[in-house]
CSV table of C-alpha atoms in Angstrom, one decimal:
chain,number,residue,atom,x,y,z
A,11,MET,CA,7.3,18.4,15.3
A,12,LEU,CA,9.5,19.7,12.7
A,13,LEU,CA,12.8,18.1,11.5
A,14,HIS,CA,14.9,19.9,8.7
A,15,ASN,CA,16.7,17.7,6.6
A,16,ALA,CA,20.3,18.5,5.8
A,17,ARG,CA,21.2,16.0,3.9
A,18,ALA,CA,18.4,17.2,1.1
A,19,ARG,CA,20.1,18.3,-2.1
A,20,ARG,CA,18.6,20.1,-5.3
A,21,GLY,CA,19.9,20.0,-8.5
A,22,ARG,CA,20.1,17.5,-11.5
A,23,TYR,CA,18.6,14.3,-10.1
A,24,ASP,CA,20.6,11.8,-9.9
A,25,GLU,CA,21.2,8.9,-12.3
A,26,SER,CA,21.4,6.4,-10.1
A,27,LEU,CA,17.6,7.5,-8.4
A,28,ARG,CA,16.6,7.6,-12.2
A,29,ASP,CA,17.7,3.9,-13.0
A,30,ILE,CA,15.0,2.7,-10.2
A,31,LEU,CA,11.8,5.6,-11.0
A,32,ASN,CA,11.8,8.0,-14.0
A,33,ILE,CA,9.1,10.2,-15.9
A,34,GLN,CA,9.8,7.6,-18.6
A,35,ALA,CA,8.6,4.3,-17.0
A,36,ALA,CA,5.6,6.7,-15.2
A,37,ASP,CA,4.2,8.0,-18.1
A,38,GLU,CA,4.0,4.7,-19.7
A,39,SER,CA,2.5,3.6,-16.7
A,40,ARG,CA,0.0,6.4,-16.8
A,41,ALA,CA,-0.8,5.2,-20.3
A,42,TRP,CA,-1.6,1.5,-19.9
A,43,LEU,CA,-3.4,2.5,-16.6
A,44,SER,CA,-5.9,4.7,-18.3
A,45,THR,CA,-6.9,1.4,-20.0
A,46,TRP,CA,-8.4,0.0,-17.5
A,47,ASP,CA,-12.4,0.6,-16.5
A,48,GLY,CA,-11.7,0.8,-12.4
A,49,LEU,CA,-10.6,3.9,-12.9
A,50,LYS,CA,-12.1,7.2,-13.3
A,51,ALA,CA,-11.2,8.6,-16.7
A,52,GLY,CA,-9.1,12.0,-16.6
A,53,PRO,CA,-7.2,13.5,-14.0
A,54,THR,CA,-8.5,14.0,-10.5
A,55,PRO,CA,-9.4,17.2,-9.6
A,56,LEU,CA,-6.9,19.8,-8.5
A,57,TRP,CA,-9.1,22.3,-6.0
A,58,ASP,CA,-7.7,25.8,-5.1
A,59,LEU,CA,-8.8,26.8,-1.7
A,60,PRO,CA,-8.2,30.5,-1.7
A,61,ASP,CA,-10.3,31.0,1.7
A,62,LEU,CA,-8.3,28.6,3.5
A,63,ALA,CA,-4.8,29.8,2.0
A,64,ALA,CA,-6.1,33.2,3.9
A,65,ARG,CA,-6.7,31.8,6.9
A,66,LEU,CA,-3.3,30.5,7.0
A,67,GLY,CA,-0.9,33.3,5.7
A,68,VAL,CA,-0.1,31.4,2.3
A,69,GLY,CA,-0.4,32.8,-1.3
A,70,SER,CA,-2.2,29.2,-2.4
A,71,ILE,CA,-3.4,25.7,-1.6
A,72,SER,CA,-3.8,23.3,-4.4
A,73,MET,CA,-5.4,19.9,-3.4
A,74,LYS,CA,-5.1,16.9,-5.6
A,75,ASP,CA,-8.1,15.3,-4.7
A,76,GLU,CA,-7.4,11.2,-4.9
A,77,GLY,CA,-11.0,10.2,-3.5
A,78,HIS,CA,-12.0,10.9,-7.3
A,79,ARG,CA,-9.5,8.6,-8.6
A,80,SER,CA,-11.9,5.3,-8.6
A,81,PRO,CA,-14.7,3.6,-6.9
A,82,LEU,CA,-11.9,2.2,-4.4
A,83,GLY,CA,-11.6,5.6,-2.8
A,84,SER,CA,-7.8,6.3,-2.7
A,85,PHE,CA,-4.6,6.9,-4.7
A,86,LYS,CA,-3.5,3.2,-3.5
A,87,ALA,CA,-5.8,2.6,-7.3
A,88,LEU,CA,-2.3,3.5,-9.1
A,89,GLY,CA,0.6,1.8,-7.7
A,90,ALA,CA,-1.2,-2.0,-7.3
A,91,PRO,CA,-2.6,-2.7,-10.6
A,92,ILE,CA,0.8,-1.4,-12.4
A,93,ALA,CA,2.9,-3.8,-10.1
A,94,LEU,CA,0.6,-6.6,-11.1
A,95,ILE,CA,0.5,-5.9,-14.7
A,96,ARG,CA,4.5,-5.6,-14.7
A,97,LEU,CA,5.0,-9.0,-12.4
A,98,ILE,CA,3.1,-10.8,-15.1
A,99,ARG,CA,5.0,-9.5,-17.6
A,100,ARG,CA,7.8,-10.5,-16.3
A,101,LEU,CA,7.0,-14.2,-15.4
A,102,TRP,CA,5.4,-14.8,-18.6
A,103,PRO,CA,8.0,-12.8,-21.2
A,104,ASP,CA,7.3,-14.9,-24.0
A,105,GLU,CA,3.2,-14.7,-23.6
A,106,ASN,CA,3.8,-11.2,-24.9
A,107,PHE,CA,0.6,-9.9,-22.6
A,108,ILE,CA,-0.7,-6.4,-23.9
A,109,PRO,CA,-1.2,-4.4,-20.6
A,110,ALA,CA,-5.1,-3.4,-21.9
A,111,LYS,CA,-6.2,-6.7,-22.5
A,112,LEU,CA,-4.9,-7.9,-19.0
A,113,VAL,CA,-6.8,-5.9,-17.5
A,114,ALA,CA,-9.8,-6.4,-19.5
A,115,GLY,CA,-9.3,-10.3,-18.4
A,116,HIS,CA,-8.3,-11.2,-22.0
A,117,TYR,CA,-6.0,-13.8,-20.5
A,118,LYS,CA,-8.3,-14.7,-17.5
A,119,ALA,CA,-8.1,-18.8,-18.4
A,120,ARG,CA,-4.4,-18.4,-18.6
A,121,LEU,CA,-3.8,-16.9,-15.0
A,122,GLN,CA,-6.8,-18.7,-13.0
A,123,ASP,CA,-3.9,-20.5,-10.9
A,124,PHE,CA,-1.7,-17.5,-10.2
A,125,THR,CA,-2.2,-16.4,-6.9
A,126,VAL,CA,-0.9,-12.7,-5.4
A,127,VAL,CA,-1.1,-12.3,-1.6
A,128,SER,CA,-0.2,-8.9,0.3
A,129,ALA,CA,-0.2,-7.1,3.7
A,130,THR,CA,-2.6,-3.8,3.8
A,131,ASP,CA,-4.0,-1.1,6.2
A,132,GLY,CA,-6.7,-1.3,3.6
A,133,ASN,CA,-6.4,0.8,0.4
A,134,HIS,CA,-3.3,-0.8,-1.4
A,135,GLY,CA,-5.0,-4.5,-0.7
A,136,ARG,CA,-8.6,-3.3,-1.8
A,137,ALA,CA,-6.7,-2.1,-5.2
A,138,LEU,CA,-4.2,-5.3,-5.5
A,139,ALA,CA,-7.6,-7.4,-5.1
A,140,ALA,CA,-10.1,-4.9,-7.7
A,141,ALA,CA,-7.1,-5.4,-10.2
A,142,ALA,CA,-6.9,-8.8,-9.2
A,143,ARG,CA,-10.3,-9.7,-10.1
A,144,SER,CA,-10.2,-7.9,-13.5
A,145,ILE,CA,-7.2,-9.7,-15.0
A,146,GLY,CA,-8.7,-12.9,-13.8
A,147,CYS,CA,-5.8,-14.2,-10.8
A,148,ARG,CA,-6.3,-15.4,-7.4
A,149,CYS,CA,-5.7,-12.4,-4.9
A,150,VAL,CA,-5.1,-13.4,-1.2
A,151,ILE,CA,-4.8,-10.0,1.5
A,152,VAL,CA,-3.5,-10.3,5.1
A,153,LEU,CA,-5.0,-8.0,7.5
A,154,HIS,CA,-3.8,-6.8,10.8
A,155,ARG,CA,-5.6,-5.8,14.2
A,156,HIS,CA,-6.4,-2.7,13.4
A,157,VAL,CA,-8.0,-2.8,10.1
A,158,ASN,CA,-11.6,-2.0,10.7
A,159,ASP,CA,-14.4,-4.2,9.4
A,160,GLU,CA,-15.5,-2.0,7.0
A,161,ARG,CA,-12.3,-1.9,5.1
A,162,ARG,CA,-12.0,-6.1,5.2
A,163,LEU,CA,-15.6,-6.2,3.7
A,164,ALA,CA,-14.4,-3.7,1.0
A,165,ILE,CA,-11.8,-6.3,0.1
A,166,GLU,CA,-14.0,-9.5,0.3
A,167,GLN,CA,-16.4,-8.1,-2.0
A,168,LEU,CA,-13.8,-8.2,-4.4
A,169,GLY,CA,-13.3,-11.6,-4.5
A,170,ALA,CA,-10.2,-11.4,-2.4
A,171,GLN,CA,-9.5,-14.5,0.3
A,172,ILE,CA,-8.9,-12.7,3.5
A,173,VAL,CA,-6.2,-13.7,6.1
A,174,GLN,CA,-6.3,-11.9,9.8
A,175,ILE,CA,-3.9,-12.0,12.3
A,176,ASP,CA,-3.5,-10.7,16.0
A,177,GLY,CA,-0.2,-8.3,15.2
A,178,ASN,CA,0.2,-5.1,13.7
A,179,TYR,CA,0.7,-4.2,10.2
A,180,ASP,CA,4.7,-4.5,10.0
A,181,GLU,CA,4.0,-8.6,11.5
A,182,SER,CA,1.6,-8.3,8.2
A,183,VAL,CA,4.0,-7.7,5.9
A,184,LYS,CA,6.0,-10.8,7.6
A,185,GLU,CA,2.9,-13.1,7.4
A,186,ALA,CA,2.4,-12.6,3.6
A,187,ALA,CA,6.1,-13.1,2.9
A,188,ARG,CA,5.8,-16.5,4.6
A,189,LEU,CA,2.4,-17.4,2.9
A,190,ALA,CA,4.0,-16.8,-0.7
A,191,GLY,CA,7.0,-19.0,0.4
A,192,GLU,CA,5.0,-22.1,1.6
A,193,HIS,CA,2.4,-21.7,-1.2
A,194,GLY,CA,4.3,-20.8,-4.2
A,195,TRP,CA,2.3,-17.0,-4.0
A,196,HIS,CA,4.0,-14.0,-5.6
A,197,VAL,CA,3.7,-11.0,-3.2
A,198,VAL,CA,2.9,-7.7,-4.5
A,199,SER,CA,3.5,-5.5,-1.8
A,200,ASP,CA,4.0,-1.7,-1.4
A,201,THR,CA,6.6,-1.5,1.1
A,202,SER,CA,10.3,-2.9,0.2
A,203,TYR,CA,12.3,-5.3,2.4
A,204,GLU,CA,15.7,-7.1,2.1
A,205,GLY,CA,15.7,-8.7,-1.4
A,206,TYR,CA,12.3,-7.2,-2.2
A,207,GLU,CA,12.8,-4.0,-4.0
A,208,THR,CA,11.2,-4.5,-7.7
A,209,ILE,CA,7.3,-4.6,-7.0
A,210,PRO,CA,8.0,-2.0,-4.3
A,211,ARG,CA,9.8,0.1,-7.1
A,212,ASP,CA,6.7,-0.7,-10.0
A,213,VAL,CA,4.0,0.5,-7.6
A,214,MET,CA,6.1,3.9,-6.6
A,215,GLN,CA,6.1,4.4,-10.1
A,216,GLY,CA,2.4,4.4,-10.6
A,217,TYR,CA,1.9,7.1,-8.4
A,218,GLY,CA,4.0,9.3,-10.9
A,219,THR,CA,0.5,9.7,-12.5
A,220,ILE,CA,-0.2,12.3,-9.3
A,221,ALA,CA,2.8,14.7,-10.0
A,222,ALA,CA,2.2,14.7,-13.5
A,223,GLU,CA,-1.2,15.4,-13.8
A,224,ALA,CA,-0.6,18.0,-11.1
A,225,ILE,CA,2.1,20.0,-13.4
A,226,GLU,CA,-0.4,19.8,-16.3
A,227,GLN,CA,-3.3,21.3,-14.3
A,228,ARG,CA,-1.8,24.0,-12.9
A,229,ASN,CA,0.6,26.3,-15.1
A,230,GLN,CA,3.6,23.5,-15.6
A,231,GLY,CA,3.5,22.9,-11.8
A,232,SER,CA,4.2,26.4,-10.4
A,233,TYR,CA,4.0,24.7,-6.9
A,234,THR,CA,6.9,26.0,-4.0
A,235,HIS,CA,5.7,23.7,-1.6
A,236,VAL,CA,4.7,19.8,-1.0
A,237,PHE,CA,3.2,18.4,2.3
A,238,ILE,CA,2.4,15.0,1.5
A,239,GLN,CA,1.7,12.0,3.9
A,240,GLY,CA,4.4,9.5,4.8
A,241,GLY,CA,3.3,5.9,5.9
A,242,VAL,CA,6.3,3.5,4.1
A,243,GLY,CA,7.2,6.1,2.1
A,244,GLY,CA,6.2,4.6,-1.4
A,245,LEU,CA,3.9,7.8,-2.1
A,246,ALA,CA,5.9,10.4,-1.3
A,247,ALA,CA,9.2,8.7,-3.4
A,248,GLY,CA,7.0,8.2,-6.4
A,249,VAL,CA,5.7,12.2,-6.7
A,250,VAL,CA,8.8,14.0,-5.3
A,251,SER,CA,11.2,11.5,-7.6
A,252,TYR,CA,9.2,12.7,-10.6
A,253,PHE,CA,9.1,16.5,-9.5
A,254,ALA,CA,13.0,16.3,-9.2
A,255,GLU,CA,13.5,14.8,-12.4
A,256,ARG,CA,11.3,17.1,-14.2
A,257,PHE,CA,12.4,20.4,-12.0
A,258,ALA,CA,16.0,19.1,-10.9
A,259,GLU,CA,16.8,22.9,-8.5
A,260,ARG,CA,13.8,24.7,-8.9
A,261,ARG,CA,11.7,21.3,-7.6
A,262,LEU,CA,9.2,21.7,-4.7
A,263,PHE,CA,10.3,21.9,-1.2
A,264,CYS,CA,9.2,18.8,0.4
A,265,VAL,CA,7.5,18.3,4.0
A,266,ILE,CA,6.7,14.5,4.6
A,267,VAL,CA,3.7,14.5,7.2
A,268,GLU,CA,3.6,11.4,9.7
A,269,PRO,CA,1.8,10.7,12.9
A,270,GLU,CA,3.3,10.9,15.9
A,271,GLN,CA,2.9,7.7,16.7
A,272,ALA,CA,3.9,5.9,14.0
A,273,ASP,CA,7.3,8.1,13.2
A,274,CYS,CA,9.5,5.8,10.8
A,275,LEU,CA,10.5,8.2,8.5
A,276,PHE,CA,11.1,11.2,10.9
A,277,GLN,CA,13.4,8.8,12.4
A,278,SER,CA,14.9,7.8,9.8
A,279,ALA,CA,15.7,11.3,9.4
A,280,VAL,CA,17.3,11.4,12.9
A,281,LYS,CA,19.4,8.4,11.9
A,282,GLY,CA,20.3,8.5,8.3
A,283,GLN,CA,19.1,5.5,7.7
A,284,ALA,CA,15.5,3.7,7.1
A,285,ALA,CA,14.5,3.3,10.8
A,286,LEU,CA,11.7,2.0,12.9
A,287,ALA,CA,8.9,4.1,14.1
A,288,THR,CA,9.2,4.7,18.2
A,289,GLY,CA,5.8,4.9,19.1
A,290,SER,CA,2.5,2.4,19.3
A,291,VAL,CA,1.9,2.7,15.7
A,292,ASP,CA,-1.8,2.7,16.6
A,293,SER,CA,-3.2,5.8,14.8
A,294,ILE,CA,-6.4,6.8,13.7
A,295,MET,CA,-4.7,7.3,10.5
A,296,ALA,CA,-5.1,4.0,9.5
A,297,GLY,CA,-3.1,4.2,6.1
A,298,LEU,CA,0.3,5.9,7.7
A,299,ALA,CA,0.1,3.9,10.7
A,300,CYS,CA,3.5,2.1,9.2
A,301,GLY,CA,6.2,1.3,12.0
A,302,GLU,CA,9.0,0.7,9.7
A,303,ALA,CA,10.4,2.7,6.6
A,304,SER,CA,10.5,1.1,3.1
A,305,PRO,CA,14.7,1.2,2.3
A,306,LEU,CA,13.6,1.7,-1.3
A,307,ALA,CA,11.7,4.9,-0.5
A,308,TRP,CA,14.0,5.9,1.9
A,309,ARG,CA,16.7,6.0,-0.6
A,310,PHE,CA,14.7,9.1,-2.4
A,311,LEU,CA,13.6,10.2,0.8
A,312,HIS,CA,16.9,10.9,2.5
A,313,VAL,CA,18.0,13.5,-0.7
A,314,LEU,CA,14.6,14.5,-1.9
A,315,ALA,CA,12.8,15.0,1.4
A,316,ASP,CA,13.5,18.8,3.2
A,317,ALA,CA,11.8,18.1,6.6
A,318,PHE,CA,10.0,15.3,8.3
A,319,MET,CA,7.0,16.3,10.6
A,320,THR,CA,5.0,14.3,12.8
A,321,ILE,CA,1.2,15.4,13.9
A,322,PRO,CA,-1.0,14.0,16.7
A,323,ASP,CA,-4.5,12.1,15.6
A,324,ASP,CA,-6.6,15.0,16.7
A,325,ALA,CA,-5.4,16.9,14.2
A,326,ALA,CA,-6.1,14.8,11.3
A,327,VAL,CA,-9.5,15.3,12.3
A,328,ASP,CA,-9.8,18.5,12.9
A,329,ALA,CA,-8.3,18.7,8.9
A,330,MET,CA,-11.4,16.5,7.9
A,331,ARG,CA,-13.6,18.9,9.5
A,332,MET,CA,-11.8,21.7,8.4
A,333,LEU,CA,-12.0,20.2,5.0
A,334,ALA,CA,-15.6,19.0,5.1
A,335,ALA,CA,-16.7,22.6,5.7
A,336,GLY,CA,-15.9,24.2,3.1
A,337,ALA,CA,-16.0,27.9,3.2
A,338,GLU,CA,-17.3,31.0,0.7
A,339,ARG,CA,-14.2,30.3,-2.1
A,340,ASP,CA,-13.7,26.9,-0.9
A,341,VAL,CA,-15.2,23.9,-2.0
A,342,PRO,CA,-16.5,21.2,0.7
A,343,LEU,CA,-14.3,18.0,0.5
A,344,VAL,CA,-14.6,14.6,1.3
A,345,ALA,CA,-11.1,13.9,3.2
A,346,GLY,CA,-10.4,10.3,4.8
A,347,GLU,CA,-8.1,10.5,8.1
A,348,SER,CA,-5.0,9.8,6.5
A,349,GLY,CA,-6.0,11.9,3.5
A,350,ALA,CA,-6.1,15.4,5.6
A,351,ALA,CA,-2.6,14.6,7.3
A,352,GLY,CA,-0.6,16.7,4.5
A,353,LEU,CA,-3.5,19.8,5.9
A,354,ALA,CA,-3.1,19.1,9.1
A,355,GLY,CA,1.0,19.1,8.8
A,356,LEU,CA,0.5,22.4,7.1
A,357,VAL,CA,-2.1,24.1,9.5
A,358,GLN,CA,0.8,23.1,12.8
A,359,ALA,CA,3.5,24.7,10.8
A,360,SER,CA,1.8,27.6,9.7
A,361,SER,CA,0.9,28.3,13.7
A,362,SER,CA,4.1,29.2,14.6
A,363,ALA,CA,6.5,31.4,13.6
A,364,GLU,CA,9.9,29.2,13.7
A,365,ASP,CA,8.0,26.7,12.1
A,366,ARG,CA,7.1,29.2,8.9
A,367,ALA,CA,10.5,30.2,9.0
A,368,ALA,CA,12.4,26.8,8.6
A,369,LEU,CA,10.1,25.8,6.0
A,370,GLY,CA,10.2,29.3,3.9
A,371,LEU,CA,6.5,29.6,4.6
A,372,ASP,CA,4.9,32.8,3.3
A,373,GLU,CA,2.1,34.9,1.4
A,374,ARG,CA,4.1,34.0,-1.7
A,375,SER,CA,3.8,30.5,-1.0
A,376,SER,CA,1.9,27.9,-3.2
A,377,VAL,CA,1.3,24.5,-1.7
A,378,LEU,CA,0.3,21.4,-2.8
A,379,LEU,CA,-1.7,19.0,-0.8
A,380,LEU,CA,-2.9,15.8,-1.3
A,381,ASN,CA,-6.7,14.1,-0.4
A,382,THR,CA,-4.8,10.6,-0.5
A,383,GLU,CA,-8.4,9.0,0.3
A,384,GLY,CA,-12.1,9.8,0.3
A,385,ALA,CA,-14.0,8.4,2.9
A,386,THR,CA,-13.1,4.7,2.2
A,387,ALA,CA,-14.7,3.7,5.9
A,388,PRO,CA,-17.6,5.6,6.1
A,389,ALA,CA,-19.0,4.6,9.4
A,390,LEU,CA,-15.8,6.3,10.7
A,391,TYR,CA,-15.9,9.1,8.6
A,392,ARG,CA,-19.1,9.9,10.2
A,393,GLN,CA,-17.8,9.2,13.6
A,394,LEU,CA,-15.1,11.2,13.2
A,395,THR,CA,-16.6,14.2,11.5
A,396,GLY,CA,-20.6,14.2,12.6
A,397,LEU,CA,-21.1,13.8,9.0
A,398,ARG,CA,-22.5,11.7,6.3
A,399,ALA,CA,-19.3,11.4,3.5
A,400,ASP,CA,-22.8,11.5,1.0
A,401,ASP,CA,-23.8,15.0,2.2
A,402,VAL,CA,-20.6,16.5,1.8
A,403,LEU,CA,-20.5,15.4,-1.4
A,404,ALA,CA,-23.7,17.0,-2.2
A,405,ALA,CA,-22.6,19.5,-0.6
A,406,GLN,CA,-19.9,19.7,-2.8
A,407,ARG,CA,-22.0,19.5,-6.2
A,408,GLY,CA,-24.1,22.6,-4.9
A,409,TRP,CA,-21.2,24.8,-4.3
A,410,LEU,CA,-19.8,23.5,-7.9
A,411,ALA,CA,-23.4,24.6,-9.1
A,412,ARG,CA,-23.6,28.0,-7.9
A,413,GLN,CA,-20.1,29.0,-8.9
A,414,LYS,CA,-20.9,27.8,-12.7
A,415,GLU,CA,-24.4,29.8,-11.7
A,416,GLY,CA,-22.5,33.1,-11.1
A,417,ALA,CA,-19.1,32.9,-13.9
């Protein structure tokens, strides 16, 4: 289902939005992140997929591959560490904690009794646990019933204490807040709620790195469209705000993609305010299985997102397989179930003449997609695709070697 956002606007980036998310703070975050050994050096790959573009009837498709961002396997490695660094520096303003020394563990003795807590669908909690381990503070992660054992074990292996609840993601957010109040811990969440916006802002600011790299990697960002995953909206707000400030009226046409049963941003667009999803929220796209939009993220998306669309779970699985298969001119890619959602949205839109017209998609369109995660749950990836992630990565290396030989 596709919904055009009549409230979307172009032009100069609004000062009230710039006060919250801006390029200067995003670039500062990027510089701090570059000192953390939890991330791989340099930008993530930007893959061109010409055969897929021809198949879908667009000029080009560029896939920013966040599965290569870090051993954690997802874009979340950009948000949680920055939020934790900024939180610690705010709490101890007179200590003059240097970000590079923080993530190198120079202040472990000072911070060993400091505890952070968060709810997660998997990737944010894993990133927060990794950052806390590097810095030397304690970390507690609240998991809901839909988080599978692979993701739980990955978080535990990073030293975090796990609290499991029977409810869904939104209930785990409430439980994290309750535990923080009871124990004097600090919530480091990627979703905002009443009275809690500063840390989600910091998380979103970290995601600006993705936009900055995409601009540098392709002719100053000569894209016409971006299909970007929804969730609570933090990724989309962090990325689209960067493009909006940089390009003003020439910013990309932004399409938000969500699971049918976790459509909180779609419903927010319908109602004109941050809203709840209408479905069960139990999607195979675990990172997007969010029932309540982040009010802070919605402040950006209600004027910077041009369209909202929902996709069935099967579409995401089909997109995972499509990316894994590659083509003669398309490198094989490992995309998790949430990572493939943007492509699934583009495939769905491209199959409808009405949707193509509504989105302005044609043979001149240059589409940016974000693979937000690799196989962060390898057994689930194999179950859904019939392929081992390691075998797809081996095929990727083989494809790249052939391209190099033929150059």
